[in-house]
Amino acid sequence: MASTSTTPIPLRGNGRNPSFSPSSPAKIAFQKPHRFPFSSRSSKLIITCVKSPSSINSVKYNEVVVDEEIDKIKRLQNGSDVRGVALEGEKGRTVDLTPPAVEAIAESFGEWVTNALEEERGRPVEDVKVSLGKDPRISGASLSVAVFAGLARAGCLVFDMGLATTPACFMSTLLPPFSYDASIMMTASHLPYTRNGLKFFTKKGGLTSPEVEEICDKAARKYANRLTKVSTMLKSPPRKVDFMSAYANHLREIIKERVNHPVHYDTPLKGFQIIVNAGNGSGGFFTWAVLDKLGADTFGSLHLNPDGMFPNHIPNPEDKTAMALTRASVLENSADLGIVFDTDVDRSGVVDNKGNPINGDKLIALMSAIVLKEHPSTTIVTDARTSIALTKFITDRGGQHCLYRVGYRNVIDKGVQLNNDGIETHLMMETSGHGALKENYFLDDGAYMVVKIIIEMVRMKLAGSDEGIGSLIKDLEEPLESVELRMDIVSEPKYAKARGTEAIETFRSFVEEGHIEGWELDSCGDCYVRDGCLVDLNDRPAAVDAHMYRVRVSNEKNEEVGWVHLRQSIHNPNIAVNVQSTVPGGCQLMTKVLRDKFLMASGMDKFLDISQIEKYARNGNMG
């Protein structure tokens, strides 16, 4: 294992308030990003300036800059993350996650962390320590340099974790001897290689959407007002640390302790074959640094080597190709378990020993079955797209099911709030595969989820069962019909969010006012869903990062036949429509009603592209 010394090498730019020499408008440009990573302690990174676009040539130094320049940065916020296009190659999309933008955001984050620590401790703080990890995207090197420069401007000490996972970045703020004050993960999850982004952590967990909005607001003004020639030299590279070895050891120890194998304690996975599909993301470490060292046979694993172009398939447990390839390898090798990670390993899915893919509702059911064995009657929080059958699965086992807003941060924060209010809540999961546990700092960690499943698999084997983990969800019913459709918002980017909010709120009004017969808004507290949901009883309403509502739909006999859920996308200018039905042809019928009785009747079709709605309403499929 590489040295884990945390003796920092200070990265100082021009201080927190660099002195500028106003001349003509300029923007920061990074020279020779291929020089990163640094090859020696004497390497120097020089950041120079070039003239800015003519669009801001008329702006004078220290003057408030045009809204368009500020909006460029604000639009990079995607809920609790920052995401954007980092490389050319996407049709219709221009590069907006540039090194200058990233530098401004990193600087604002460093200042935000410093201010928060000073408020908490009641005194000035120095040498705030921030770590950076990244997935293998090819834009990571140049954007990492921008993060280092921004944090240096804020007066922070920087630690370079190199290739890492999102959960590891958070854990680097907790596990000794690292225990950094904050961390940034550079990733765009399952999005194409042209994208990239930032996720932010402190010791308290991931930042909320309002906190990231505050940081982006400040970064926008820094970015837009940097109208002078600036030269920043990092006299020393960031301190390189091998945190992933410590994190892998942390996961191994959990498995060993909780399995407590009576014969081979240190190799509890001996005799098990487990296949990992890392999708060429950051998840390959789980194979050689966790499973192999615990005695597992990992022959047949797929796409373990990091490759920022993701040549084989999208690293995503929801991706059909990823699941199909993993399933094929499990069956070919008669393996006990298959694992699919997303790029930054905050999500995962599995394949059981019979080749059955387990993701979405099935993965939530599997984790619920495991958690309810350990914590009978606990509450489980999910997003509001889960099925009625999942609610029955959870309640049949003595649990409580709280459905909440879509968005992994919303689901996790709801669980934190319920625990704070004295309602025991041990599991929070979104259908996308994001899952967090109270026992693991409320962190959405795909590797930790898999650790829980592996422990249960070994325990079942020790108890004499050969059925495999899939047997835990054999009585989960599947929805008869389910479909997700999208409506793009036809608008200038800066107006798209407001237009989306208008459409969603108009939908609520149409349903509440009875314009759609048989449709009724699900309402329970601020959740807008019904079955088993717990009402917020405190005076701390959660901020709404995207508007969404769910309605239950009944036929002329007042029999419930399904539900429709509309939500504003956090990441893209569109509205997602989820429809689920318990009767044949129900999804198509509800889609027709949505089109005729709402979209066209309200005039929302004038700025929403309803082509997918039209196609499904006509054909009952997307073919």
Coordinates of C-alpha atoms in Angstrom, one line a residue:
M1 CA 0.0 0.0 0.0
A2 CA 1.3 3.4 -0.9
S3 CA 2.1 5.9 1.9
T4 CA -1.0 7.4 3.4
S5 CA 0.8 10.3 5.0
T6 CA -1.4 13.4 5.1
T7 CA 1.4 15.9 5.5
P8 CA 0.1 18.5 3.1
I9 CA 2.1 20.5 0.6
P10 CA 0.4 23.9 0.5
L11 CA -1.1 25.1 -2.7
R12 CA -1.3 28.8 -2.7
G13 CA -2.4 30.9 -5.6
N14 CA -2.7 34.7 -5.0
G15 CA -4.5 34.1 -1.7
R16 CA -8.2 34.3 -1.2
N17 CA -8.5 37.8 -2.7
P18 CA -5.9 37.9 -5.5
S19 CA -4.9 41.3 -6.7
F20 CA -5.8 42.1 -10.3
S21 CA -4.3 44.6 -12.7
P22 CA -7.2 45.7 -14.8
S23 CA -6.5 46.0 -18.5
S24 CA -8.8 44.4 -21.1
P25 CA -11.4 41.7 -20.6
A26 CA -9.9 38.3 -20.3
K27 CA -10.6 34.7 -19.5
I28 CA -8.4 32.0 -18.0
A29 CA -6.9 29.4 -20.4
F30 CA -5.0 26.4 -19.3
Q31 CA -1.7 25.6 -21.1
K32 CA -0.7 22.1 -22.0
P33 CA -3.2 20.1 -19.9
H34 CA -1.4 17.0 -21.0
R35 CA 1.4 17.8 -18.5
F36 CA -1.0 16.5 -15.8
P37 CA -0.4 14.3 -13.8
F38 CA 2.8 15.9 -12.6
S39 CA 5.9 13.8 -12.9
S40 CA 8.0 15.5 -10.2
R41 CA 7.8 17.8 -7.3
S42 CA 9.5 20.5 -9.4
S43 CA 6.8 20.5 -12.0
K44 CA 5.0 23.8 -12.4
L45 CA 1.5 24.6 -13.8
I46 CA 1.2 28.0 -15.3
I47 CA -2.2 29.5 -15.9
T48 CA -2.3 32.4 -18.3
C49 CA -5.0 34.5 -19.9
V50 CA -6.4 35.2 -23.3
K51 CA -8.8 37.8 -24.6
S52 CA -12.4 37.1 -23.8
P53 CA -15.1 36.8 -26.4
S54 CA -16.3 40.0 -28.0
S55 CA -19.7 39.5 -26.3
I56 CA -18.2 41.1 -23.1
N57 CA -15.7 43.5 -24.6
S58 CA -17.7 46.5 -23.5
V59 CA -17.9 45.4 -19.9
K60 CA -15.6 47.4 -17.6
Y61 CA -13.5 46.1 -14.7
N62 CA -15.5 45.5 -11.5
E63 CA -18.8 46.1 -13.2
V64 CA -21.7 43.7 -12.9
V65 CA -21.4 41.5 -16.0
V66 CA -24.2 40.6 -18.4
D67 CA -26.7 38.0 -17.2
E68 CA -25.8 35.7 -20.0
E69 CA -22.3 35.2 -18.7
I70 CA -23.6 34.5 -15.2
D71 CA -26.3 32.1 -16.5
K72 CA -23.6 30.0 -18.2
I73 CA -22.3 28.9 -14.8
K74 CA -25.7 28.8 -13.0
R75 CA -27.0 26.4 -15.7
L76 CA -24.3 23.9 -14.8
Q77 CA -26.0 23.1 -11.5
N78 CA -28.0 19.9 -11.7
G79 CA -29.7 19.4 -8.3
S80 CA -26.9 18.7 -5.8
D81 CA -24.3 18.1 -8.6
V82 CA -22.6 20.2 -11.2
R83 CA -22.7 18.7 -14.7
G84 CA -21.9 19.9 -18.2
V85 CA -20.4 19.2 -21.6
A86 CA -16.6 19.0 -21.2
L87 CA -15.6 17.9 -24.8
E88 CA -16.8 18.6 -28.3
G89 CA -18.7 15.7 -29.9
E90 CA -22.3 16.0 -28.9
K91 CA -24.7 17.1 -31.7
G92 CA -26.5 20.3 -30.7
R93 CA -24.4 20.8 -27.5
T94 CA -21.5 23.2 -27.0
V95 CA -18.8 22.9 -24.4
D96 CA -19.8 24.7 -21.2
L97 CA -17.9 22.9 -18.4
T98 CA -14.7 24.7 -19.2
P99 CA -11.5 24.9 -17.0
P100 CA -12.3 28.6 -16.1
A101 CA -15.8 27.6 -15.1
V102 CA -14.5 24.7 -13.0
E103 CA -11.9 26.8 -11.4
A104 CA -14.5 29.4 -10.3
I105 CA -16.7 26.7 -8.9
A106 CA -13.9 25.0 -7.0
E107 CA -12.8 28.3 -5.5
S108 CA -16.3 29.1 -4.4
F109 CA -16.6 25.6 -2.8
G110 CA -13.3 26.1 -1.0
E111 CA -14.5 29.4 0.4
W112 CA -17.9 27.9 1.3
V113 CA -16.2 25.1 3.3
T114 CA -13.9 27.6 5.0
N115 CA -16.8 29.8 6.0
A116 CA -18.8 26.9 7.3
L117 CA -15.9 25.7 9.4
E118 CA -15.3 29.2 10.8
E119 CA -19.0 29.5 11.8
E120 CA -18.9 26.0 13.4
R121 CA -15.7 26.6 15.4
G122 CA -16.3 30.3 16.1
R123 CA -12.8 31.3 15.0
P124 CA -10.7 31.7 11.8
V125 CA -9.4 28.5 10.3
E126 CA -6.4 27.9 8.1
D127 CA -5.1 25.0 6.1
V128 CA -8.6 23.6 5.1
K129 CA -7.9 20.2 3.6
V130 CA -9.8 19.1 0.5
S131 CA -9.4 15.9 -1.5
L132 CA -10.2 15.3 -5.2
G133 CA -11.1 12.0 -6.9
K134 CA -12.1 11.4 -10.4
D135 CA -13.5 8.7 -12.7
P136 CA -11.6 7.8 -15.9
R137 CA -13.1 10.4 -18.3
I138 CA -10.6 11.8 -20.7
S139 CA -11.5 15.4 -19.7
G140 CA -10.5 14.6 -16.1
A141 CA -6.9 15.7 -16.3
S142 CA -7.4 19.3 -17.5
L143 CA -10.4 19.8 -15.3
S144 CA -8.5 18.5 -12.3
V145 CA -5.9 21.2 -12.8
A146 CA -8.8 23.7 -12.7
V147 CA -10.0 22.3 -9.4
F148 CA -6.5 22.4 -7.9
A149 CA -6.2 26.1 -9.0
G150 CA -9.6 27.1 -7.7
L151 CA -9.0 25.5 -4.3
A152 CA -5.6 27.1 -4.1
R153 CA -7.2 30.5 -4.8
A154 CA -9.5 29.8 -1.8
G155 CA -6.5 29.1 0.4
C156 CA -7.1 25.3 0.7
L157 CA -4.6 22.4 0.9
V158 CA -5.3 19.9 -1.9
F159 CA -4.9 16.1 -1.9
D160 CA -5.1 14.2 -5.2
M161 CA -6.7 10.8 -4.8
G162 CA -6.5 10.1 -8.6
L163 CA -8.9 7.5 -9.9
A164 CA -11.5 7.0 -7.2
T165 CA -15.2 6.5 -6.6
T166 CA -17.9 8.9 -5.3
P167 CA -18.4 7.0 -2.0
A168 CA -14.7 6.9 -1.4
C169 CA -14.5 10.7 -1.7
F170 CA -17.0 11.1 1.1
M171 CA -15.3 8.4 3.2
S172 CA -12.0 10.3 2.8
T173 CA -13.5 12.9 5.1
L174 CA -14.0 10.3 7.8
L175 CA -11.5 7.5 7.7
P176 CA -8.2 8.2 9.6
P177 CA -5.5 9.1 8.9
F178 CA -7.0 11.1 6.1
S179 CA -10.1 12.8 7.6
Y180 CA -10.1 15.7 5.1
D181 CA -12.4 18.7 5.7
A182 CA -14.1 18.2 2.4
S183 CA -13.9 16.3 -0.9
I184 CA -14.8 16.7 -4.6
M185 CA -15.6 13.9 -6.9
M186 CA -15.2 14.6 -10.6
T187 CA -17.7 12.5 -12.6
A188 CA -20.8 12.6 -14.7
S189 CA -22.1 9.2 -13.6
H190 CA -23.5 7.2 -16.6
L191 CA -23.5 10.1 -19.0
P192 CA -21.5 10.1 -22.3
Y193 CA -17.7 10.5 -22.3
T194 CA -18.2 14.1 -23.5
R195 CA -19.7 15.1 -20.2
N196 CA -18.2 15.7 -16.8
G197 CA -19.2 17.1 -13.5
L198 CA -18.5 17.7 -9.8
K199 CA -20.0 16.2 -6.6
F200 CA -19.3 17.9 -3.2
F201 CA -18.9 16.4 0.2
T202 CA -18.1 17.5 3.8
K203 CA -18.0 15.3 6.9
K204 CA -21.7 15.8 7.1
G205 CA -22.4 14.2 3.7
G206 CA -23.2 15.4 0.3
L207 CA -24.2 19.0 -0.3
T208 CA -27.9 19.8 -0.8
S209 CA -29.3 21.5 -4.0
P210 CA -29.6 24.9 -2.2
E211 CA -26.0 24.7 -1.0
V212 CA -24.7 23.9 -4.5
E213 CA -26.9 26.7 -5.9
E214 CA -25.3 29.1 -3.5
I215 CA -21.8 28.0 -4.6
C216 CA -22.7 28.2 -8.3
D217 CA -24.2 31.7 -7.8
K218 CA -20.9 32.9 -6.3
A219 CA -18.9 31.1 -8.9
A220 CA -20.9 32.7 -11.7
R221 CA -19.9 36.2 -10.6
K222 CA -16.3 35.2 -10.2
Y223 CA -16.3 33.7 -13.7
A224 CA -18.0 36.7 -15.3
N225 CA -16.0 39.4 -13.5
R226 CA -12.5 38.0 -14.2
L227 CA -11.7 40.6 -16.7
T228 CA -8.0 41.0 -16.1
K229 CA -4.8 39.2 -16.9
V230 CA -4.2 36.7 -14.1
S231 CA -1.2 34.4 -13.7
T232 CA -1.3 31.7 -11.1
M233 CA 1.6 29.3 -10.5
L234 CA 1.3 26.2 -8.4
K235 CA 4.8 25.9 -7.0
S236 CA 4.1 22.3 -5.9
P237 CA 1.7 19.7 -7.2
P238 CA -1.1 18.5 -4.9
R239 CA -0.2 15.8 -2.5
K240 CA -0.9 12.4 -4.0
V241 CA -2.6 10.0 -1.6
D242 CA -3.6 6.3 -2.0
F243 CA -7.0 6.4 -0.3
M244 CA -8.6 3.7 -2.4
S245 CA -6.4 1.0 -0.7
A246 CA -7.7 2.2 2.7
Y247 CA -11.3 2.3 1.4
A248 CA -11.0 -1.3 0.0
N249 CA -9.6 -2.5 3.3
H250 CA -12.5 -0.9 5.1
L251 CA -15.0 -2.8 2.9
R252 CA -13.0 -6.1 3.4
E253 CA -13.1 -5.8 7.1
I254 CA -16.8 -5.2 7.2
I255 CA -17.4 -8.4 5.2
K256 CA -15.0 -10.5 7.4
E257 CA -16.5 -9.2 10.6
R258 CA -20.1 -9.7 9.7
V259 CA -19.8 -13.0 8.0
N260 CA -17.5 -14.3 10.8
H261 CA -16.8 -17.5 8.9
P262 CA -16.3 -20.4 11.3
V263 CA -13.5 -22.0 9.2
H264 CA -11.7 -19.4 7.1
Y265 CA -12.3 -16.0 8.7
D266 CA -9.9 -14.0 6.5
T267 CA -11.2 -15.6 3.2
P268 CA -15.0 -15.8 3.8
L269 CA -15.7 -15.7 0.0
K270 CA -13.7 -18.9 -0.7
G271 CA -15.9 -21.2 -2.9
F272 CA -17.9 -18.3 -4.3
Q273 CA -17.6 -17.1 -7.9
I274 CA -18.6 -13.5 -8.3
I275 CA -18.5 -11.6 -11.6
V276 CA -18.0 -7.8 -11.7
N277 CA -18.9 -5.6 -14.7
A278 CA -17.2 -2.2 -14.1
G279 CA -18.1 -0.8 -17.5
N280 CA -14.6 0.6 -17.8
G281 CA -15.4 3.0 -15.0
S282 CA -13.9 3.3 -11.5
G283 CA -15.3 0.0 -10.1
G284 CA -12.6 -2.4 -11.1
F285 CA -10.9 -2.0 -7.7
F286 CA -13.8 -4.0 -6.1
T287 CA -12.6 -7.1 -8.0
W288 CA -8.9 -7.2 -7.2
A289 CA -8.8 -5.1 -3.9
V290 CA -11.9 -6.6 -2.2
L291 CA -13.2 -9.8 -3.7
D292 CA -9.9 -11.5 -4.8
K293 CA -8.3 -10.8 -1.4
L294 CA -11.3 -12.3 0.4
G295 CA -10.9 -15.6 -1.6
A296 CA -13.6 -15.2 -4.3
D297 CA -13.2 -16.5 -7.8
T298 CA -13.7 -13.5 -10.1
F299 CA -13.0 -15.2 -13.4
G300 CA -15.4 -14.0 -16.1
S301 CA -15.5 -10.4 -14.8
L302 CA -16.0 -7.7 -17.5
H303 CA -14.5 -4.3 -18.5
L304 CA -12.5 -3.8 -15.3
N305 CA -9.8 -1.5 -16.8
P306 CA -10.6 2.2 -16.6
D307 CA -11.3 3.7 -20.1
G308 CA -12.8 7.2 -20.2
M309 CA -14.3 6.5 -23.7
F310 CA -16.5 3.7 -22.3
P311 CA -16.0 1.6 -25.4
N312 CA -18.2 -1.4 -24.4
H313 CA -21.4 0.0 -23.0
I314 CA -22.6 2.8 -20.7
P315 CA -21.5 2.0 -17.1
N316 CA -25.0 1.9 -15.7
P317 CA -26.9 -0.8 -13.8
E318 CA -30.0 0.3 -15.7
D319 CA -28.4 -0.2 -19.1
K320 CA -29.8 -3.2 -20.9
T321 CA -26.5 -4.1 -22.6
A322 CA -24.6 -3.9 -19.3
M323 CA -27.1 -6.3 -17.6
A324 CA -27.3 -8.6 -20.6
L325 CA -23.5 -9.1 -20.8
T326 CA -23.3 -9.6 -17.0
R327 CA -26.2 -12.1 -17.1
A328 CA -24.5 -14.1 -20.0
S329 CA -21.2 -14.3 -18.0
V330 CA -23.0 -15.4 -14.8
L331 CA -24.8 -18.2 -16.7
E332 CA -21.7 -19.2 -18.7
N333 CA -19.6 -19.5 -15.6
S334 CA -22.3 -20.8 -13.3
A335 CA -21.4 -17.9 -11.0
D336 CA -23.1 -17.2 -7.7
L337 CA -23.5 -13.5 -8.3
G338 CA -23.0 -10.8 -10.9
I339 CA -22.4 -7.1 -10.1
V340 CA -22.9 -4.1 -12.3
F341 CA -21.5 -0.7 -11.2
D342 CA -22.0 2.7 -12.7
T343 CA -19.0 4.9 -13.6
D344 CA -18.4 6.4 -10.1
V345 CA -19.8 3.4 -8.1
D346 CA -22.5 5.3 -6.2
R347 CA -25.0 2.9 -7.9
S348 CA -25.1 -0.8 -8.5
G349 CA -27.3 -3.6 -9.7
V350 CA -26.8 -7.4 -9.4
V351 CA -27.6 -10.6 -11.3
D352 CA -28.6 -13.7 -9.2
N353 CA -27.2 -17.2 -9.8
K354 CA -30.0 -18.1 -12.2
G355 CA -29.2 -15.1 -14.4
N356 CA -32.1 -12.9 -13.2
P357 CA -31.2 -9.2 -13.4
I358 CA -32.0 -7.4 -10.1
N359 CA -32.3 -3.6 -10.4
G360 CA -35.0 -1.0 -10.0
D361 CA -37.9 -2.2 -7.8
K362 CA -36.3 -5.6 -7.5
L363 CA -33.1 -4.2 -6.1
I364 CA -35.1 -2.1 -3.6
A365 CA -37.1 -5.2 -2.6
L366 CA -33.9 -7.2 -2.2
M367 CA -32.3 -4.6 0.0
S368 CA -35.6 -4.2 2.0
A369 CA -35.7 -7.9 2.7
I370 CA -32.1 -7.8 4.0
V371 CA -32.6 -4.7 6.1
L372 CA -35.9 -5.8 7.6
K373 CA -34.2 -9.0 8.9
E374 CA -31.9 -6.7 10.9
H375 CA -34.3 -4.0 11.7
P376 CA -37.9 -5.3 11.8
S377 CA -40.6 -2.6 11.3
T378 CA -38.1 0.0 10.0
T379 CA -39.3 2.6 7.5
I380 CA -37.9 2.4 4.0
V381 CA -37.9 5.6 1.8
T382 CA -38.2 5.3 -2.0
D383 CA -39.0 7.7 -4.8
A384 CA -42.6 7.9 -6.0
R385 CA -42.1 5.8 -9.1
T386 CA -42.0 2.5 -7.3
S387 CA -44.9 0.1 -7.7
I388 CA -47.9 -0.7 -5.6
A389 CA -46.5 -4.3 -5.4
L390 CA -43.3 -3.0 -3.8
T391 CA -45.3 -1.3 -1.1
K392 CA -47.1 -4.6 -0.4
F393 CA -43.7 -6.5 -0.4
I394 CA -42.3 -4.1 2.3
T395 CA -45.5 -4.0 4.4
D396 CA -46.0 -7.8 4.3
R397 CA -42.6 -8.0 6.0
G398 CA -43.5 -5.6 8.7
G399 CA -41.9 -2.5 7.3
Q400 CA -43.2 0.9 6.5
H401 CA -43.0 2.4 3.0
C402 CA -42.5 6.1 2.6
L403 CA -42.7 7.3 -1.0
Y404 CA -41.1 10.6 -1.7
R405 CA -39.9 13.0 -4.4
V406 CA -37.8 11.6 -7.3
G407 CA -34.1 12.5 -6.9
Y408 CA -31.6 10.5 -4.9
R409 CA -30.7 13.5 -2.7
N410 CA -34.4 14.0 -1.9
V411 CA -34.9 10.4 -0.9
I412 CA -31.8 10.3 1.3
D413 CA -32.6 13.7 2.9
K414 CA -36.1 12.4 3.7
G415 CA -34.6 9.5 5.5
V416 CA -32.3 11.7 7.5
Q417 CA -35.2 14.0 8.4
L418 CA -37.4 11.0 9.5
N419 CA -34.6 9.7 11.7
N420 CA -34.1 13.2 13.2
D421 CA -37.9 13.2 14.0
G422 CA -37.6 9.8 15.8
I423 CA -38.9 7.6 13.0
E424 CA -36.5 4.7 12.6
T425 CA -35.4 4.7 8.9
H426 CA -32.6 2.4 7.9
L427 CA -32.9 2.3 4.1
M428 CA -33.4 5.0 1.4
M429 CA -33.4 3.9 -2.3
E430 CA -34.3 5.4 -5.6
T431 CA -35.3 3.2 -8.6
S432 CA -32.1 4.3 -10.5
G433 CA -30.0 2.2 -8.1
H434 CA -28.9 5.0 -5.7
G435 CA -29.2 3.5 -2.2
A436 CA -28.2 4.7 1.2
L437 CA -28.2 3.1 4.7
K438 CA -28.3 4.7 8.1
E439 CA -25.5 2.4 9.2
N440 CA -23.2 3.8 6.4
Y441 CA -23.5 7.6 7.1
F442 CA -26.6 7.9 4.8
L443 CA -24.1 7.6 1.9
D444 CA -25.3 6.3 -1.5
D445 CA -22.6 3.8 -2.0
G446 CA -23.0 1.1 -4.7
A447 CA -20.1 -0.9 -3.4
Y448 CA -21.5 -0.9 0.2
M449 CA -24.9 -2.1 -1.2
V450 CA -23.2 -5.0 -2.9
V451 CA -21.2 -5.7 0.4
K452 CA -24.6 -6.1 2.2
I453 CA -25.9 -8.5 -0.5
I454 CA -22.7 -10.6 -0.5
I455 CA -22.8 -10.9 3.3
E456 CA -26.4 -12.2 3.1
M457 CA -25.5 -14.6 0.3
V458 CA -22.7 -16.1 2.4
R459 CA -24.9 -16.3 5.5
M460 CA -27.6 -18.1 3.5
K461 CA -25.0 -20.6 2.3
L462 CA -23.7 -21.2 5.8
A463 CA -27.3 -21.8 6.9
G464 CA -27.6 -24.6 4.3
S465 CA -29.5 -22.8 1.5
D466 CA -28.4 -23.1 -2.1
E467 CA -31.2 -20.9 -3.5
G468 CA -29.2 -17.8 -3.9
I469 CA -30.1 -14.2 -3.1
G470 CA -32.8 -14.1 -5.8
S471 CA -35.0 -16.3 -3.6
L472 CA -35.4 -13.4 -1.2
I473 CA -37.7 -11.6 -3.7
K474 CA -39.5 -14.5 -5.3
D475 CA -42.9 -13.3 -4.1
L476 CA -42.4 -9.7 -5.5
E477 CA -45.1 -9.1 -8.0
E478 CA -44.2 -7.1 -11.1
P479 CA -46.4 -4.3 -12.6
L480 CA -48.5 -5.6 -15.5
E481 CA -47.5 -2.5 -17.5
S482 CA -45.0 0.3 -17.0
V483 CA -43.6 3.0 -19.3
E484 CA -41.5 6.1 -19.1
L485 CA -41.9 8.8 -21.7
R486 CA -40.2 12.2 -22.1
M487 CA -41.4 15.6 -23.3
D488 CA -38.6 18.1 -24.2
I489 CA -39.2 21.7 -23.3
V490 CA -39.0 23.8 -26.4
S491 CA -37.5 27.0 -25.0
E492 CA -34.3 29.0 -24.6
P493 CA -32.1 27.2 -22.0
K494 CA -32.4 30.0 -19.5
Y495 CA -36.2 29.8 -19.6
A496 CA -36.5 26.0 -19.6
K497 CA -36.8 25.6 -15.9
A498 CA -39.5 28.1 -15.5
R499 CA -41.4 26.6 -18.4
G500 CA -41.1 23.2 -16.9
T501 CA -42.4 24.4 -13.5
E502 CA -45.3 26.1 -15.3
A503 CA -46.3 22.8 -17.0
I504 CA -46.1 20.7 -13.9
E505 CA -48.1 23.2 -11.8
T506 CA -50.7 23.5 -14.5
F507 CA -51.0 19.7 -14.4
R508 CA -51.7 19.9 -10.7
S509 CA -54.3 22.5 -11.1
F510 CA -56.1 20.5 -13.9
V511 CA -56.3 17.4 -11.7
E512 CA -57.3 19.3 -8.5
E513 CA -60.1 21.2 -10.4
G514 CA -61.6 18.0 -11.7
H515 CA -60.9 18.5 -15.5
I516 CA -59.8 14.9 -15.9
E517 CA -62.4 12.4 -14.8
G518 CA -61.2 9.6 -12.6
W519 CA -57.8 11.3 -11.9
E520 CA -57.0 12.3 -8.3
L521 CA -53.9 13.9 -6.9
D522 CA -52.2 11.7 -4.4
S523 CA -51.7 13.8 -1.4
C524 CA -49.9 13.1 1.9
G525 CA -48.0 15.9 3.4
D526 CA -45.6 17.4 0.9
C527 CA -45.0 14.0 -0.7
Y528 CA -48.0 14.0 -3.0
V529 CA -48.3 10.2 -2.8
R530 CA -50.5 8.0 -0.7
D531 CA -49.7 4.5 0.4
G532 CA -47.8 4.3 3.6
C533 CA -46.3 7.7 3.3
L534 CA -45.3 9.6 6.4
V535 CA -46.2 13.2 6.7
D536 CA -43.5 15.8 7.5
L537 CA -44.5 16.9 10.9
N538 CA -41.7 19.4 11.5
D539 CA -41.2 23.0 10.6
R540 CA -38.4 22.4 8.2
P541 CA -39.9 21.9 4.7
A542 CA -37.5 20.5 2.2
A543 CA -36.5 22.8 -0.7
V544 CA -38.1 21.8 -4.0
D545 CA -35.4 21.2 -6.6
A546 CA -37.8 20.0 -9.3
H547 CA -41.6 20.0 -9.3
M548 CA -43.5 16.7 -9.6
Y549 CA -46.9 15.2 -8.9
R550 CA -48.4 11.7 -9.0
V551 CA -52.0 11.0 -9.6
R552 CA -54.0 7.7 -9.1
V553 CA -56.3 6.8 -11.9
S554 CA -59.6 5.0 -11.4
N555 CA -62.1 3.6 -14.0
E556 CA -65.9 4.3 -14.2
K557 CA -66.4 1.7 -11.4
N558 CA -64.1 3.6 -9.1
E559 CA -61.5 0.8 -9.3
E560 CA -57.9 2.0 -9.2
V561 CA -56.2 1.0 -12.5
G562 CA -52.8 2.7 -12.1
W563 CA -51.0 5.9 -11.7
V564 CA -49.3 8.7 -13.7
H565 CA -46.3 10.7 -12.4
L566 CA -45.0 13.9 -14.0
R567 CA -41.7 15.4 -13.0
Q568 CA -39.4 18.1 -14.1
S569 CA -35.9 16.7 -14.9
I570 CA -33.1 18.1 -12.7
H571 CA -30.4 17.3 -15.3
N572 CA -32.1 18.1 -18.7
P573 CA -34.7 20.5 -20.1
N574 CA -37.5 18.0 -20.2
I575 CA -40.4 16.5 -18.3
A576 CA -40.5 12.7 -17.5
V577 CA -43.8 11.0 -17.6
N578 CA -44.0 7.6 -15.8
V579 CA -47.1 5.5 -16.2
Q580 CA -47.9 2.2 -14.5
S581 CA -51.1 0.1 -14.8
T582 CA -52.6 -3.0 -13.3
V583 CA -54.9 -3.7 -16.3
P584 CA -54.0 -4.6 -20.0
G585 CA -53.8 -1.5 -22.2
G586 CA -54.0 0.8 -19.2
C587 CA -50.8 2.7 -19.9
Q588 CA -51.8 3.5 -23.4
L589 CA -55.3 4.6 -22.3
M590 CA -53.9 6.9 -19.6
T591 CA -51.4 8.3 -22.1
K592 CA -54.2 9.2 -24.4
V593 CA -56.1 10.9 -21.6
L594 CA -53.0 12.8 -20.6
R595 CA -52.6 14.0 -24.2
D596 CA -56.2 14.9 -24.9
K597 CA -57.5 16.1 -21.5
F598 CA -54.4 17.9 -20.3
L599 CA -51.6 18.6 -22.8
M600 CA -53.8 19.8 -25.6
A601 CA -56.6 21.1 -23.5
S602 CA -54.3 23.3 -21.5
G603 CA -52.1 24.5 -24.4
M604 CA -49.0 23.0 -22.8
D605 CA -48.3 21.2 -26.1
K606 CA -47.3 24.6 -27.5
F607 CA -43.9 24.5 -25.8
L608 CA -43.6 20.8 -25.0
D609 CA -42.5 18.3 -27.6
I610 CA -45.2 15.6 -27.1
S611 CA -44.0 13.3 -30.0
Q612 CA -43.2 10.4 -27.6
I613 CA -46.7 10.8 -26.0
E614 CA -48.3 10.9 -29.5
K615 CA -46.4 7.7 -30.6
Y616 CA -47.3 5.7 -27.5
A617 CA -50.9 6.9 -27.5
R618 CA -51.2 5.6 -31.0
N619 CA -49.3 2.4 -30.9
G620 CA -49.0 1.4 -27.2
N621 CA -45.3 1.1 -27.7
M622 CA -42.3 3.2 -28.8
G623 CA -41.5 1.1 -31.8

